[in-house]
Each structure stands twice: as C-alpha cells, then as structure tokens.
PDB file of C-alpha atoms in Angstrom:
ATOM      1  CA  MET A   1      20.518   7.136   8.911  1.00 87.00           C
ATOM      2  CA  THR A   2      20.148   3.380   8.145  1.00 97.00           C
ATOM      3  CA  PHE A   3      16.736   3.111   8.827  1.00 98.00           C
ATOM      4  CA  SER A   4      13.713   5.237   9.055  1.00 98.00           C
ATOM      5  CA  VAL A   5      10.449   3.599  10.465  1.00 98.00           C
ATOM      6  CA  VAL A   6       7.153   5.046   9.364  1.00 98.00           C
ATOM      7  CA  ILE A   7       4.191   4.521  11.772  1.00 98.00           C
ATOM      8  CA  PRO A   8       0.748   5.748  10.413  1.00 98.00           C
ATOM      9  CA  VAL A   9      -1.655   6.024  13.141  1.00 98.00           C
ATOM     10  CA  TYR A  10      -5.530   7.255  13.265  1.00 97.00           C
ATOM     11  CA  ASN A  11      -7.050   7.100  16.756  1.00 97.00           C
ATOM     12  CA  GLY A  12      -4.757   4.637  17.837  1.00 97.00           C
ATOM     13  CA  ALA A  13      -4.467   5.701  21.878  1.00 97.00           C
ATOM     14  CA  ALA A  14      -5.362   2.352  22.810  1.00 96.00           C
ATOM     15  CA  PHE A  15      -2.288   0.566  21.444  1.00 96.00           C
ATOM     16  CA  ILE A  16       0.091   2.916  19.852  1.00 98.00           C
ATOM     17  CA  ALA A  17       2.315   3.220  22.678  1.00 98.00           C
ATOM     18  CA  ASP A  18       2.884  -0.531  22.931  1.00 97.00           C
ATOM     19  CA  THR A  19       3.921  -0.492  19.229  1.00 97.00           C
ATOM     20  CA  VAL A  20       6.192   2.440  19.676  1.00 98.00           C
ATOM     21  CA  ARG A  21       7.889   0.778  22.622  1.00 98.00           C
ATOM     22  CA  THR A  22       8.706  -2.035  20.200  1.00 98.00           C
ATOM     23  CA  VAL A  23      10.638  -0.242  18.121  1.00 98.00           C
ATOM     24  CA  LEU A  24      12.205   1.606  20.434  1.00 98.00           C
ATOM     25  CA  ALA A  25      13.583  -1.442  22.178  1.00 98.00           C
ATOM     26  CA  GLN A  26      15.332  -2.476  18.956  1.00 98.00           C
ATOM     27  CA  THR A  27      18.699  -3.809  19.212  1.00 98.00           C
ATOM     28  CA  CYS A  28      19.868  -1.998  16.125  1.00 97.00           C
ATOM     29  CA  SER A  29      19.700   1.776  17.406  1.00 95.00           C
ATOM     30  CA  ASP A  30      20.572   3.375  13.878  1.00 97.00           C
ATOM     31  CA  PHE A  31      17.080   4.223  12.919  1.00 98.00           C
ATOM     32  CA  GLU A  32      14.668   7.439  13.186  1.00 98.00           C
ATOM     33  CA  LEU A  33      11.135   7.074  14.117  1.00 98.00           C
ATOM     34  CA  ILE A  34       8.266   8.627  12.454  1.00 98.00           C
ATOM     35  CA  VAL A  35       4.478   8.708  13.541  1.00 98.00           C
ATOM     36  CA  VAL A  36       2.291  10.398  11.349  1.00 98.00           C
ATOM     37  CA  ASN A  37      -0.838  11.143  13.176  1.00 98.00           C
ATOM     38  CA  ASP A  38      -3.817  11.102  10.662  1.00 98.00           C
ATOM     39  CA  GLY A  39      -6.075  13.352  12.329  1.00 97.00           C
ATOM     40  CA  SER A  40      -6.523  11.216  15.553  1.00 98.00           C
ATOM     41  CA  ARG A  41      -9.613  12.524  17.658  1.00 97.00           C
ATOM     42  CA  ASP A  42      -8.750  10.359  20.790  1.00 97.00           C
ATOM     43  CA  ASP A  43      -5.534  10.632  23.022  1.00 97.00           C
ATOM     44  CA  THR A  44      -3.036   9.503  20.670  1.00 98.00           C
ATOM     45  CA  MET A  45      -1.134  12.575  21.062  1.00 98.00           C
ATOM     46  CA  GLY A  46      -0.985  12.124  24.648  1.00 97.00           C
ATOM     47  CA  GLN A  47       0.247   8.310  24.353  1.00 98.00           C
ATOM     48  CA  LEU A  48       2.882   9.524  22.043  1.00 98.00           C
ATOM     49  CA  ALA A  49       3.830  12.654  24.150  1.00 98.00           C
ATOM     50  CA  GLN A  50       5.243  10.122  27.069  1.00 97.00           C
ATOM     51  CA  PHE A  51       8.114   9.249  24.411  1.00 98.00           C
ATOM     52  CA  GLY A  52       9.508  12.768  24.124  1.00 97.00           C
ATOM     53  CA  ASP A  53      12.278  13.176  21.390  1.00 96.00           C
ATOM     54  CA  ALA A  54      12.659   9.528  20.594  1.00 98.00           C
ATOM     55  CA  VAL A  55       9.515  10.028  18.529  1.00 98.00           C
ATOM     56  CA  ARG A  56       9.070  12.678  15.612  1.00 98.00           C
ATOM     57  CA  VAL A  57       5.615  13.028  15.469  1.00 98.00           C
ATOM     58  CA  ILE A  58       3.881  14.799  12.387  1.00 98.00           C
ATOM     59  CA  SER A  59       0.162  15.519  12.804  1.00 98.00           C
ATOM     60  CA  ILE A  60      -1.558  16.047   9.577  1.00 98.00           C
ATOM     61  CA  PRO A  61      -5.699  16.310   8.680  1.00 98.00           C
ATOM     62  CA  ASN A  62      -7.158  12.732   8.355  1.00 96.00           C
ATOM     63  CA  GLY A  63      -6.538  11.924   4.459  1.00 96.00           C
ATOM     64  CA  GLY A  64      -5.995   7.949   4.910  1.00 95.00           C
ATOM     65  CA  VAL A  65      -3.422   5.547   5.424  1.00 96.00           C
ATOM     66  CA  SER A  66      -1.533   5.979   2.134  1.00 97.00           C
ATOM     67  CA  ASN A  67      -1.196   9.662   2.439  1.00 97.00           C
ATOM     68  CA  ALA A  68       0.198   9.221   6.164  1.00 98.00           C
ATOM     69  CA  ARG A  69       2.675   6.708   4.814  1.00 98.00           C
ATOM     70  CA  ASN A  70       3.539   9.168   2.079  1.00 98.00           C
ATOM     71  CA  VAL A  71       4.129  12.244   4.427  1.00 98.00           C
ATOM     72  CA  GLY A  72       6.353   9.784   6.451  1.00 98.00           C
ATOM     73  CA  ILE A  73       8.202   8.693   3.522  1.00 98.00           C
ATOM     74  CA  ALA A  74       8.803  12.486   2.332  1.00 98.00           C
ATOM     75  CA  ALA A  75       9.921  13.483   6.122  1.00 98.00           C
ATOM     76  CA  SER A  76      12.661  10.709   6.398  1.00 98.00           C
ATOM     77  CA  GLN A  77      16.366  10.288   5.697  1.00 97.00           C
ATOM     78  CA  GLY A  78      17.408   6.600   6.387  1.00 98.00           C
ATOM     79  CA  ARG A  79      18.686   4.426   3.101  1.00 98.00           C
ATOM     80  CA  LEU A  80      16.055   1.736   4.257  1.00 98.00           C
ATOM     81  CA  ILE A  81      12.243   2.659   4.978  1.00 98.00           C
ATOM     82  CA  ALA A  82      10.601   0.220   7.474  1.00 98.00           C
ATOM     83  CA  PHE A  83       6.879  -0.012   7.791  1.00 98.00           C
ATOM     84  CA  LEU A  84       4.720  -0.074  10.645  1.00 98.00           C
ATOM     85  CA  ASP A  85       1.001  -0.441  11.467  1.00 97.00           C
ATOM     86  CA  ALA A  86       0.132   1.226  14.542  1.00 97.00           C
ATOM     87  CA  ASP A  87      -1.383  -2.022  16.263  1.00 94.00           C
ATOM     88  CA  ASP A  88       1.314  -4.258  15.185  1.00 96.00           C
ATOM     89  CA  LEU A  89       4.248  -5.415  17.369  1.00 96.00           C
ATOM     90  CA  TRP A  90       7.879  -6.029  16.307  1.00 98.00           C
ATOM     91  CA  SER A  91      10.435  -8.604  18.071  1.00 98.00           C
ATOM     92  CA  SER A  92      13.482  -6.597  19.355  1.00 98.00           C
ATOM     93  CA  ASP A  93      15.753  -8.051  16.880  1.00 98.00           C
ATOM     94  CA  LYS A  94      13.799  -7.157  13.749  1.00 98.00           C
ATOM     95  CA  LEU A  95      15.723  -4.719  12.287  1.00 98.00           C
ATOM     96  CA  ALA A  96      19.204  -5.954  13.303  1.00 98.00           C
ATOM     97  CA  VAL A  97      18.212  -9.331  11.606  1.00 98.00           C
ATOM     98  CA  GLN A  98      16.638  -7.938   8.319  1.00 98.00           C
ATOM     99  CA  LEU A  99      19.951  -5.189   7.811  1.00 98.00           C
ATOM    100  CA  ALA A 100      22.025  -8.461   8.150  1.00 98.00           C
ATOM    101  CA  LEU A 101      20.215  -9.777   5.182  1.00 97.00           C
ATOM    102  CA  LEU A 102      20.134  -6.563   3.042  1.00 98.00           C
ATOM    103  CA  GLU A 103      23.887  -6.511   3.663  1.00 97.00           C
ATOM    104  CA  ARG A 104      24.600  -9.929   2.428  1.00 97.00           C
ATOM    105  CA  HIS A 105      22.326  -9.452  -0.443  1.00 97.00           C
ATOM    106  CA  PRO A 106      23.156  -5.704  -1.998  1.00 96.00           C
ATOM    107  CA  GLU A 107      20.825  -7.012  -5.326  1.00 96.00           C
ATOM    108  CA  VAL A 108      17.730  -7.345  -2.979  1.00 98.00           C
ATOM    109  CA  GLY A 109      15.516  -4.104  -2.708  1.00 97.00           C
ATOM    110  CA  PHE A 110      12.220  -5.754  -1.209  1.00 98.00           C
ATOM    111  CA  LEU A 111      12.517  -7.567   2.257  1.00 98.00           C
ATOM    112  CA  ALA A 112       9.748  -8.999   3.968  1.00 98.00           C
ATOM    113  CA  CYS A 113       9.811 -11.357   7.079  1.00 98.00           C
ATOM    114  CA  ASN A 114       7.231 -13.729   8.561  1.00 97.00           C
ATOM    115  CA  TYR A 115       4.683 -12.885  10.960  1.00 97.00           C
ATOM    116  CA  THR A 116       2.020 -14.249  12.982  1.00 95.00           C
ATOM    117  CA  VAL A 117      -1.707 -13.247  12.921  1.00 88.00           C
ATOM    118  CA  ILE A 118      -4.566 -15.189  14.595  1.00 76.00           C
ATOM    119  CA  ASP A 119      -6.772 -17.643  12.827  1.00 70.00           C
ATOM    120  CA  HIS A 120     -10.280 -17.066  14.198  1.00 64.00           C
ATOM    121  CA  SER A 121     -11.246 -20.432  12.540  1.00 65.00           C
ATOM    122  CA  ILE A 122      -8.847 -22.072  15.035  1.00 70.00           C
ATOM    123  CA  GLY A 123      -8.819 -19.432  17.787  1.00 71.00           C
ATOM    124  CA  GLY A 124      -4.835 -19.192  17.694  1.00 77.00           C
ATOM    125  CA  PRO A 125      -1.972 -17.712  15.876  1.00 85.00           C
ATOM    126  CA  VAL A 126      -0.600 -18.692  12.695  1.00 90.00           C
ATOM    127  CA  ALA A 127       2.411 -18.113  10.554  1.00 94.00           C
ATOM    128  CA  HIS A 128       1.390 -15.778   7.293  1.00 95.00           C
ATOM    129  CA  PHE A 129       3.941 -17.466   4.953  1.00 96.00           C
ATOM    130  CA  ASP A 130       2.700 -21.127   5.684  1.00 94.00           C
ATOM    131  CA  GLN A 131      -0.093 -20.974   3.280  1.00 92.00           C
ATOM    132  CA  PHE A 132       1.942 -20.176   0.218  1.00 94.00           C
ATOM    133  CA  ARG A 133       4.585 -22.894   0.940  1.00 90.00           C
ATOM    134  CA  GLY A 134       3.095 -25.364  -1.734  1.00 87.00           C
ATOM    135  CA  ASP A 135       3.536 -22.625  -4.609  1.00 91.00           C
ATOM    136  CA  PRO A 136       6.904 -23.278  -6.594  1.00 91.00           C
ATOM    137  CA  ASP A 137       6.817 -19.457  -7.574  1.00 92.00           C
ATOM    138  CA  ILE A 138       6.690 -18.385  -3.708  1.00 95.00           C
ATOM    139  CA  VAL A 139      10.242 -19.139  -2.125  1.00 95.00           C
ATOM    140  CA  PHE A 140      11.513 -18.448   1.006  1.00 96.00           C
ATOM    141  CA  ASP A 141      15.348 -17.384   2.098  1.00 96.00           C
ATOM    142  CA  THR A 142      16.033 -17.189  -1.474  1.00 96.00           C
ATOM    143  CA  VAL A 143      16.483 -14.180  -3.719  1.00 97.00           C
ATOM    144  CA  MET A 144      13.393 -13.797  -6.131  1.00 96.00           C
ATOM    145  CA  HIS A 145      14.657 -12.134  -9.201  1.00 94.00           C
ATOM    146  CA  ASP A 146      11.658 -12.003 -10.922  1.00 91.00           C
ATOM    147  CA  PRO A 147       8.838 -11.581  -8.318  1.00 95.00           C
ATOM    148  CA  LEU A 148       6.235 -10.081 -10.150  1.00 94.00           C
ATOM    149  CA  LYS A 149       4.351 -13.265 -11.601  1.00 91.00           C
ATOM    150  CA  ALA A 150       4.306 -14.848  -8.341  1.00 94.00           C
ATOM    151  CA  LEU A 151       2.618 -11.813  -6.762  1.00 96.00           C
ATOM    152  CA  VAL A 152       0.153 -11.140  -9.383  1.00 95.00           C
ATOM    153  CA  LYS A 153      -1.343 -14.585  -8.142  1.00 92.00           C
ATOM    154  CA  ALA A 154      -1.526 -13.748  -4.577  1.00 92.00           C
ATOM    155  CA  ASN A 155      -0.463 -10.862  -2.273  1.00 94.00           C
ATOM    156  CA  PHE A 156       2.010 -13.159  -0.460  1.00 96.00           C
ATOM    157  CA  VAL A 157       3.773 -10.215   1.379  1.00 96.00           C
ATOM    158  CA  GLY A 158       0.417  -9.757   3.375  1.00 91.00           C
ATOM    159  CA  THR A 159       0.999  -6.489   5.300  1.00 92.00           C
ATOM    160  CA  CYS A 160       3.415  -3.463   5.633  1.00 96.00           C
ATOM    161  CA  SER A 161       4.490  -4.327   9.057  1.00 97.00           C
ATOM    162  CA  ASN A 162       6.986  -6.634   7.879  1.00 97.00           C
ATOM    163  CA  VAL A 163       8.531  -4.590   5.119  1.00 98.00           C
ATOM    164  CA  VAL A 164      11.918  -3.130   4.639  1.00 98.00           C
ATOM    165  CA  ILE A 165      12.709  -1.454   1.301  1.00 98.00           C
ATOM    166  CA  ARG A 166      15.533   0.484  -0.081  1.00 98.00           C
ATOM    167  CA  ARG A 167      15.012   4.176  -0.927  1.00 97.00           C
ATOM    168  CA  GLU A 168      15.956   3.982  -4.325  1.00 97.00           C
ATOM    169  CA  VAL A 169      13.194   1.144  -5.154  1.00 97.00           C
ATOM    170  CA  LEU A 170      10.522   3.645  -3.672  1.00 96.00           C
ATOM    171  CA  ALA A 171      12.073   6.153  -5.387  1.00 96.00           C
ATOM    172  CA  ARG A 172      11.579   4.217  -8.644  1.00 96.00           C
ATOM    173  CA  ALA A 173       8.459   2.476  -7.941  1.00 96.00           C
ATOM    174  CA  GLY A 174       6.496   5.165  -6.403  1.00 95.00           C
ATOM    175  CA  GLN A 175       4.234   6.035  -3.355  1.00 95.00           C
ATOM    176  CA  PHE A 176       1.175   4.569  -2.204  1.00 97.00           C
ATOM    177  CA  ASP A 177      -1.532   5.449  -4.069  1.00 95.00           C
ATOM    178  CA  PRO A 178      -4.417   7.393  -1.752  1.00 94.00           C
ATOM    179  CA  ARG A 179      -7.196   5.980  -4.077  1.00 92.00           C
ATOM    180  CA  TYR A 180      -7.263   2.744  -2.507  1.00 90.00           C
ATOM    181  CA  ARG A 181      -8.843   2.484   0.785  1.00 86.00           C
ATOM    182  CA  GLN A 182      -7.469  -1.008   1.242  1.00 91.00           C
ATOM    183  CA  ALA A 183      -5.341  -3.160  -0.871  1.00 93.00           C
ATOM    184  CA  GLU A 184      -2.791   0.228  -1.382  1.00 95.00           C
ATOM    185  CA  ASP A 185       0.061  -1.991  -0.061  1.00 96.00           C
ATOM    186  CA  TYR A 186      -0.593  -4.597  -2.741  1.00 97.00           C
ATOM    187  CA  ASP A 187      -0.453  -1.879  -5.457  1.00 97.00           C
ATOM    188  CA  LEU A 188       3.106  -0.577  -4.225  1.00 97.00           C
ATOM    189  CA  TRP A 189       4.049  -3.832  -4.150  1.00 97.00           C
ATOM    190  CA  LEU A 190       3.481  -4.950  -7.738  1.00 97.00           C
ATOM    191  CA  ARG A 191       5.404  -1.888  -8.667  1.00 96.00           C
ATOM    192  CA  CYS A 192       8.101  -2.498  -6.481  1.00 97.00           C
ATOM    193  CA  ALA A 193       8.541  -6.251  -8.038  1.00 96.00           C
ATOM    194  CA  ASP A 194       8.828  -4.594 -11.498  1.00 94.00           C
ATOM    195  CA  VAL A 195      12.041  -2.597 -10.241  1.00 93.00           C
ATOM    196  CA  GLY A 196      14.221  -5.357  -8.421  1.00 89.00           C
ATOM    197  CA  ALA A 197      14.568  -8.620  -6.602  1.00 96.00           C
ATOM    198  CA  PHE A 198      12.786  -9.974  -3.512  1.00 98.00           C
ATOM    199  CA  LEU A 199      13.210 -11.884  -0.342  1.00 98.00           C
ATOM    200  CA  LEU A 200      10.989 -13.427   1.958  1.00 98.00           C
ATOM    201  CA  GLN A 201      12.171 -14.382   5.459  1.00 97.00           C
ATOM    202  CA  SER A 202      10.921 -17.506   7.036  1.00 96.00           C
ATOM    203  CA  GLN A 203      11.873 -16.099  10.487  1.00 97.00           C
ATOM    204  CA  VAL A 204       8.997 -14.839  12.280  1.00 97.00           C
ATOM    205  CA  LEU A 205       9.599 -11.069  13.683  1.00 97.00           C
ATOM    206  CA  VAL A 206       6.198  -9.449  13.702  1.00 97.00           C
ATOM    207  CA  ASP A 207       3.295  -9.929  15.764  1.00 95.00           C
ATOM    208  CA  LYS A 208       0.254  -8.594  13.936  1.00 93.00           C
ATOM    209  CA  THR A 209      -3.063  -7.355  15.862  1.00 82.00           C
ATOM    210  CA  SER A 210      -6.295  -8.209  14.932  1.00 66.00           C
ATOM    211  CA  HIS A 211      -9.158  -6.664  16.151  1.00 48.00           C
ATOM    212  CA  GLU A 212     -12.590  -5.167  15.471  1.00 46.00           C
ATOM    213  CA  THR A 213     -11.180  -1.748  13.922  1.00 45.00           C
ATOM    214  CA  ASN A 214      -8.877  -3.367  11.394  1.00 47.00           C
ATOM    215  CA  LEU A 215     -10.129  -2.148   7.860  1.00 45.00           C
ATOM    216  CA  THR A 216      -9.103  -5.752   6.647  1.00 43.00           C
ATOM    217  CA  ASN A 217     -12.127  -6.782   8.964  1.00 47.00           C
ATOM    218  CA  ASN A 218     -14.463  -6.050   5.917  1.00 72.00           C
ATOM    219  CA  PHE A 219     -13.556  -8.963   3.818  1.00 82.00           C
ATOM    220  CA  VAL A 220     -15.753  -8.316   0.933  1.00 91.00           C
ATOM    221  CA  GLU A 221     -14.223  -4.680   0.744  1.00 91.00           C
ATOM    222  CA  THR A 222     -10.553  -6.401   0.579  1.00 90.00           C
ATOM    223  CA  LEU A 223     -11.462  -8.470  -2.197  1.00 94.00           C
ATOM    224  CA  GLN A 224     -12.970  -5.567  -4.176  1.00 95.00           C
ATOM    225  CA  CYS A 225      -9.895  -3.454  -3.335  1.00 94.00           C
ATOM    226  CA  HIS A 226      -7.635  -6.373  -4.709  1.00 95.00           C
ATOM    227  CA  GLU A 227      -9.801  -6.236  -7.840  1.00 96.00           C
ATOM    228  CA  ARG A 228      -9.400  -2.907  -8.229  1.00 96.00           C
ATOM    229  CA  VAL A 229      -5.910  -3.063  -8.001  1.00 97.00           C
ATOM    230  CA  LEU A 230      -5.542  -5.994 -10.720  1.00 97.00           C
ATOM    231  CA  VAL A 231      -7.652  -4.346 -13.093  1.00 96.00           C
ATOM    232  CA  ALA A 232      -5.385  -1.120 -12.988  1.00 96.00           C
ATOM    233  CA  LEU A 233      -2.614  -3.346 -13.414  1.00 96.00           C
ATOM    234  CA  LEU A 234      -3.867  -4.778 -16.637  1.00 94.00           C
ATOM    235  CA  ASP A 235      -4.381  -1.477 -18.072  1.00 92.00           C
ATOM    236  CA  SER A 236      -0.818  -0.119 -16.713  1.00 93.00           C
ATOM    237  CA  PRO A 237       2.184   0.412 -18.544  1.00 92.00           C
ATOM    238  CA  LEU A 238       3.932  -2.379 -16.363  1.00 91.00           C
ATOM    239  CA  VAL A 239       1.916  -5.367 -18.108  1.00 93.00           C
ATOM    240  CA  GLY A 240       2.051  -3.419 -21.278  1.00 91.00           C
ATOM    241  CA  LYS A 241       5.814  -3.966 -21.557  1.00 91.00           C
ATOM    242  CA  ARG A 242       5.339  -7.706 -20.136  1.00 92.00           C
ATOM    243  CA  PRO A 243       2.212  -8.589 -22.035  1.00 93.00           C
ATOM    244  CA  ALA A 244       2.857 -12.309 -21.444  1.00 93.00           C
ATOM    245  CA  LEU A 245       1.665 -11.512 -17.528  1.00 94.00           C
ATOM    246  CA  ALA A 246      -1.783 -10.304 -19.078  1.00 95.00           C
ATOM    247  CA  PRO A 247      -3.450 -13.729 -18.800  1.00 94.00           C
ATOM    248  CA  ALA A 248      -2.365 -14.378 -15.558  1.00 94.00           C
ATOM    249  CA  VAL A 249      -3.991 -10.910 -14.381  1.00 96.00           C
ATOM    250  CA  ARG A 250      -7.038 -11.849 -15.940  1.00 96.00           C
ATOM    251  CA  HIS A 251      -7.426 -15.020 -14.558  1.00 95.00           C
ATOM    252  CA  GLU A 252      -6.949 -13.664 -10.996  1.00 96.00           C
ATOM    253  CA  ILE A 253      -9.661 -11.090 -11.729  1.00 97.00           C
ATOM    254  CA  VAL A 254     -11.879 -13.549 -12.696  1.00 97.00           C
ATOM    255  CA  GLY A 255     -11.594 -15.713  -9.472  1.00 96.00           C
ATOM    256  CA  LEU A 256     -11.777 -12.266  -7.159  1.00 96.00           C
ATOM    257  CA  ARG A 257     -14.945 -11.609  -8.985  1.00 97.00           C
ATOM    258  CA  TYR A 258     -16.526 -14.997  -8.793  1.00 96.00           C
ATOM    259  CA  ASP A 259     -15.462 -15.096  -4.844  1.00 96.00           C
ATOM    260  CA  ILE A 260     -16.902 -11.362  -4.460  1.00 96.00           C
ATOM    261  CA  GLY A 261     -20.234 -12.586  -6.282  1.00 95.00           C
ATOM    262  CA  HIS A 262     -20.467 -15.582  -3.898  1.00 94.00           C
ATOM    263  CA  ARG A 263     -20.106 -13.388  -1.023  1.00 94.00           C
ATOM    264  CA  MET A 264     -22.529 -11.154  -2.143  1.00 93.00           C
ATOM    265  CA  PHE A 265     -25.128 -13.999  -2.386  1.00 90.00           C
ATOM    266  CA  ASN A 266     -24.407 -14.896   1.206  1.00 88.00           C
ATOM    267  CA  ARG A 267     -25.331 -11.323   2.007  1.00 89.00           C
ATOM    268  CA  GLY A 268     -28.864 -11.929   0.066  1.00 88.00           C
ATOM    269  CA  GLN A 269     -27.518  -9.400  -2.359  1.00 92.00           C
ATOM    270  CA  SER A 270     -28.335 -11.500  -5.248  1.00 91.00           C
ATOM    271  CA  ARG A 271     -28.274  -8.319  -8.049  1.00 91.00           C
ATOM    272  CA  SER A 272     -24.761  -7.638  -6.916  1.00 94.00           C
ATOM    273  CA  GLY A 273     -23.894 -11.167  -6.883  1.00 94.00           C
ATOM    274  CA  PHE A 274     -24.927 -11.752 -10.525  1.00 94.00           C
ATOM    275  CA  GLY A 275     -23.387  -8.662 -11.358  1.00 95.00           C
ATOM    276  CA  TYR A 276     -20.038  -9.992 -10.379  1.00 96.00           C
ATOM    277  CA  TYR A 277     -20.569 -13.152 -12.174  1.00 96.00           C
ATOM    278  CA  TRP A 278     -21.367 -11.325 -15.652  1.00 96.00           C
ATOM    279  CA  SER A 279     -18.090  -9.274 -14.783  1.00 97.00           C
ATOM    280  CA  ALA A 280     -16.376 -12.347 -14.291  1.00 96.00           C
ATOM    281  CA  LEU A 281     -17.115 -13.680 -17.413  1.00 96.00           C
ATOM    282  CA  GLN A 282     -16.473 -10.491 -19.151  1.00 94.00           C
ATOM    283  CA  ALA A 283     -12.854 -10.303 -18.003  1.00 95.00           C
ATOM    284  CA  GLU A 284     -11.730 -13.583 -20.039  1.00 93.00           C
ATOM    285  CA  GLY A 285     -13.700 -15.260 -22.616  1.00 88.00           C
ATOM    286  CA  SER A 286     -12.538 -18.782 -22.208  1.00 92.00           C
ATOM    287  CA  VAL A 287     -14.549 -21.794 -22.843  1.00 95.00           C
ATOM    288  CA  ALA A 288     -13.491 -22.808 -18.966  1.00 94.00           C
ATOM    289  CA  ASN A 289     -15.021 -19.719 -17.770  1.00 95.00           C
ATOM    290  CA  VAL A 290     -18.044 -19.925 -19.697  1.00 95.00           C
ATOM    291  CA  VAL A 291     -18.863 -22.989 -18.192  1.00 95.00           C
ATOM    292  CA  SER A 292     -17.983 -21.639 -14.802  1.00 94.00           C
ATOM    293  CA  PHE A 293     -20.179 -18.535 -15.079  1.00 94.00           C
ATOM    294  CA  LEU A 294     -23.184 -20.822 -16.555  1.00 94.00           C
ATOM    295  CA  ARG A 295     -22.433 -23.542 -13.275  1.00 93.00           C
ATOM    296  CA  HIS A 296     -22.279 -20.727 -10.599  1.00 92.00           C
ATOM    297  CA  SER A 297     -25.393 -18.750 -12.388  1.00 92.00           C
ATOM    298  CA  VAL A 298     -27.708 -21.789 -12.875  1.00 92.00           C
ATOM    299  CA  GLN A 299     -26.630 -22.980  -9.001  1.00 88.00           C
ATOM    300  CA  LYS A 300     -27.741 -19.837  -7.733  1.00 88.00           C
ATOM    301  CA  LEU A 301     -30.992 -19.188  -9.632  1.00 87.00           C
ATOM    302  CA  GLY A 302     -32.086 -22.615  -8.886  1.00 83.00           C
ATOM    303  CA  ARG A 303     -31.615 -21.878  -5.087  1.00 78.00           C
ATOM    304  CA  LEU A 304     -33.044 -18.878  -5.177  1.00 79.00           C
ATOM    305  CA  THR A 305     -36.009 -20.135  -7.019  1.00 80.00           C
ATOM    306  CA  LEU A 306     -36.822 -23.016  -4.471  1.00 76.00           C
ATOM    307  CA  GLU A 307     -36.535 -20.327  -1.475  1.00 70.00           C
ATOM    308  CA  ALA A 308     -38.977 -17.960  -3.350  1.00 70.00           C
ATOM    309  CA  LEU A 309     -41.425 -21.221  -3.706  1.00 71.00           C
ATOM    310  CA  HIS A 310     -40.472 -21.919   0.076  1.00 62.00           C
ATOM    311  CA  LEU A 311     -39.507 -25.276  -0.755  1.00 55.00           C
ATOM    312  CA  ARG A 312     -36.394 -24.894   1.261  1.00 50.00           C
ATOM    313  CA  THR A 313     -34.786 -22.757   4.080  1.00 53.00           C
ATOM    314  CA  PRO A 314     -33.632 -19.400   3.103  1.00 51.00           C
ATOM    315  CA  TYR A 315     -30.415 -19.376   1.153  1.00 50.00           C
ATOM    316  CA  ARG A 316     -27.313 -19.396   3.060  1.00 56.00           C
ATOM    317  CA  GLY A 317     -24.855 -19.947   0.397  1.00 51.00           C
TER     318      GLY A 317
END
C-alpha cells in the first residue's frame, strides 16, 4: 500500500460525501481510505454507507479531531500518510503529483501542496502560500533541509488536507496531541520539522472549504492555541537541544500575546486584554518589548478613560 488517506469527521453529513468522492476519483489508485467517524450524531454514517467497501469506516466515541486522526493512523498500512479534513476537496491528480515528487526527493519526509481558501475580505479564493512569498526562510519547490526556524515564525503549512508524511517520520515525530482543540497540526508539524526535510509545492491541489462550523472561525481561540503550542515548544527538549531557537520562539510568543490582547479589547474585555499585554512583557525583557508594552497599554488606557468620561464614541479598537 502506497497511501493511507485519513479523514476524521464529526457531524459532517452535509459535506463528507463530496470529500470522499474527490479521494475515490484520484488518478493514483494505490491507496486505502480510512474515515474515522468521531461520534457523529447526524447522518454521517448514512452518507458514508453509499460507498460500500471503498471506504473503511471506523466509528469511535467523540474525542476530538486529534484523537480521531491518531486512530486512523494506527489503523493504516500505507508507507505515506495523507490527511484530509471532512469538508475539503482534492484535485483528481493530488496523490499522483505528490507521489512523483516524493519519489524524486527521497530525502523529503514532509510534503505540503498549495491550496485555495476563501478570503472574506475580498469575497473570493486566494492561494494560501502567496502570503509567504516574501519570506526568505520559506522557499517553494525547493527542499527545505532545516524547516524548523521558518516554521517557528509562521505555520506556513496551514492545514492538514495538503500534507503527505512518510510513515517513518510520523513514527519519530509522534502523534497529534489531543490536548489542543486547535493548532494540533502546527504542534505536530514542528516536531516533524525536527525529524527531516520539508518540501512546499506551489501547485494548488486542494480546495479548502470555509463555513460557519469551521473551528478556525474563532480566530482568538486559534491564536490562543497557537500561543500554547509555542510556549510548550519553548520548554521542550526540541528547543533544549537547539537553544539558538529560543529567542525566535519568545519573539513569536510576544507578538501573539499582543495580538490576542488587541482582540480582547475589541471584544470589550479590557481586563483580559491588559493581562495578555502583561504576559507579553513577561515573555521577553528586551528594551524594545518594554517600549511596546508601554505604548500599547498607555494607548488603551487613554481610550478607555475617554470612553468613561463620555468624550468619545464607545471604544472600537
């Protein structure tokens, strides 16, 4: 078996059939398809029944997406593991194109293709990798032999649906961590980056769906989970053996905490906002960070004071 395709699904009756069809339509037929039904309470099982033996369905009590993916990995037999979210769609040549690249680059253990996602600010699709084109540490269609430094700065991979990982890389990096409601993929990608080379593929082979039930629609929670992953990374053996990474990790934690603080203020949660500003200051004691803390705090205090005195419209950020 070349590929094991793992799809976790929870209450996905509205879209799981379309997703499965894009896998079964692959031009590369050397794969097994495992769908892990994570305690769905809708007609997910009814939708999957139409595919018969073409899909191996494993039903488990609801335990979250990380646990579901881990169950799928444990049940899989392929030498390459491909993940797909239950509401995303693959191009018909996705597996064939990625297999050819991995055969051409046996040193690559982690491959991620480009994908489109709806940008609600413009009301249309954009290619995910476009936002990273200006970063010299993030390269495309070229093997990244030490991707960890670049990945600390940003989760340029972006999703699970574009990823193929060699089984031996997963065996060394470990599984998805069920403690994370979001950013569980980022946590695993960081560990994979310590194991072997990455390759980012410019070709768009995935269409990522955006709808109201996406977990990542709650962007504050997304940032909080991202922060938790980096805090754990800072105290991990991975950074312990590469101490030069620590300043970069701290810098990203600081930026995330200020960003979360801003968004808390926009929600009217000023106490939580100041709490994140204070935690940003504690993460890095540089002069530049002290200045940032004072600037952000004084600005917000001033605006809140003016609002309290009714000298301006309610605070909007």
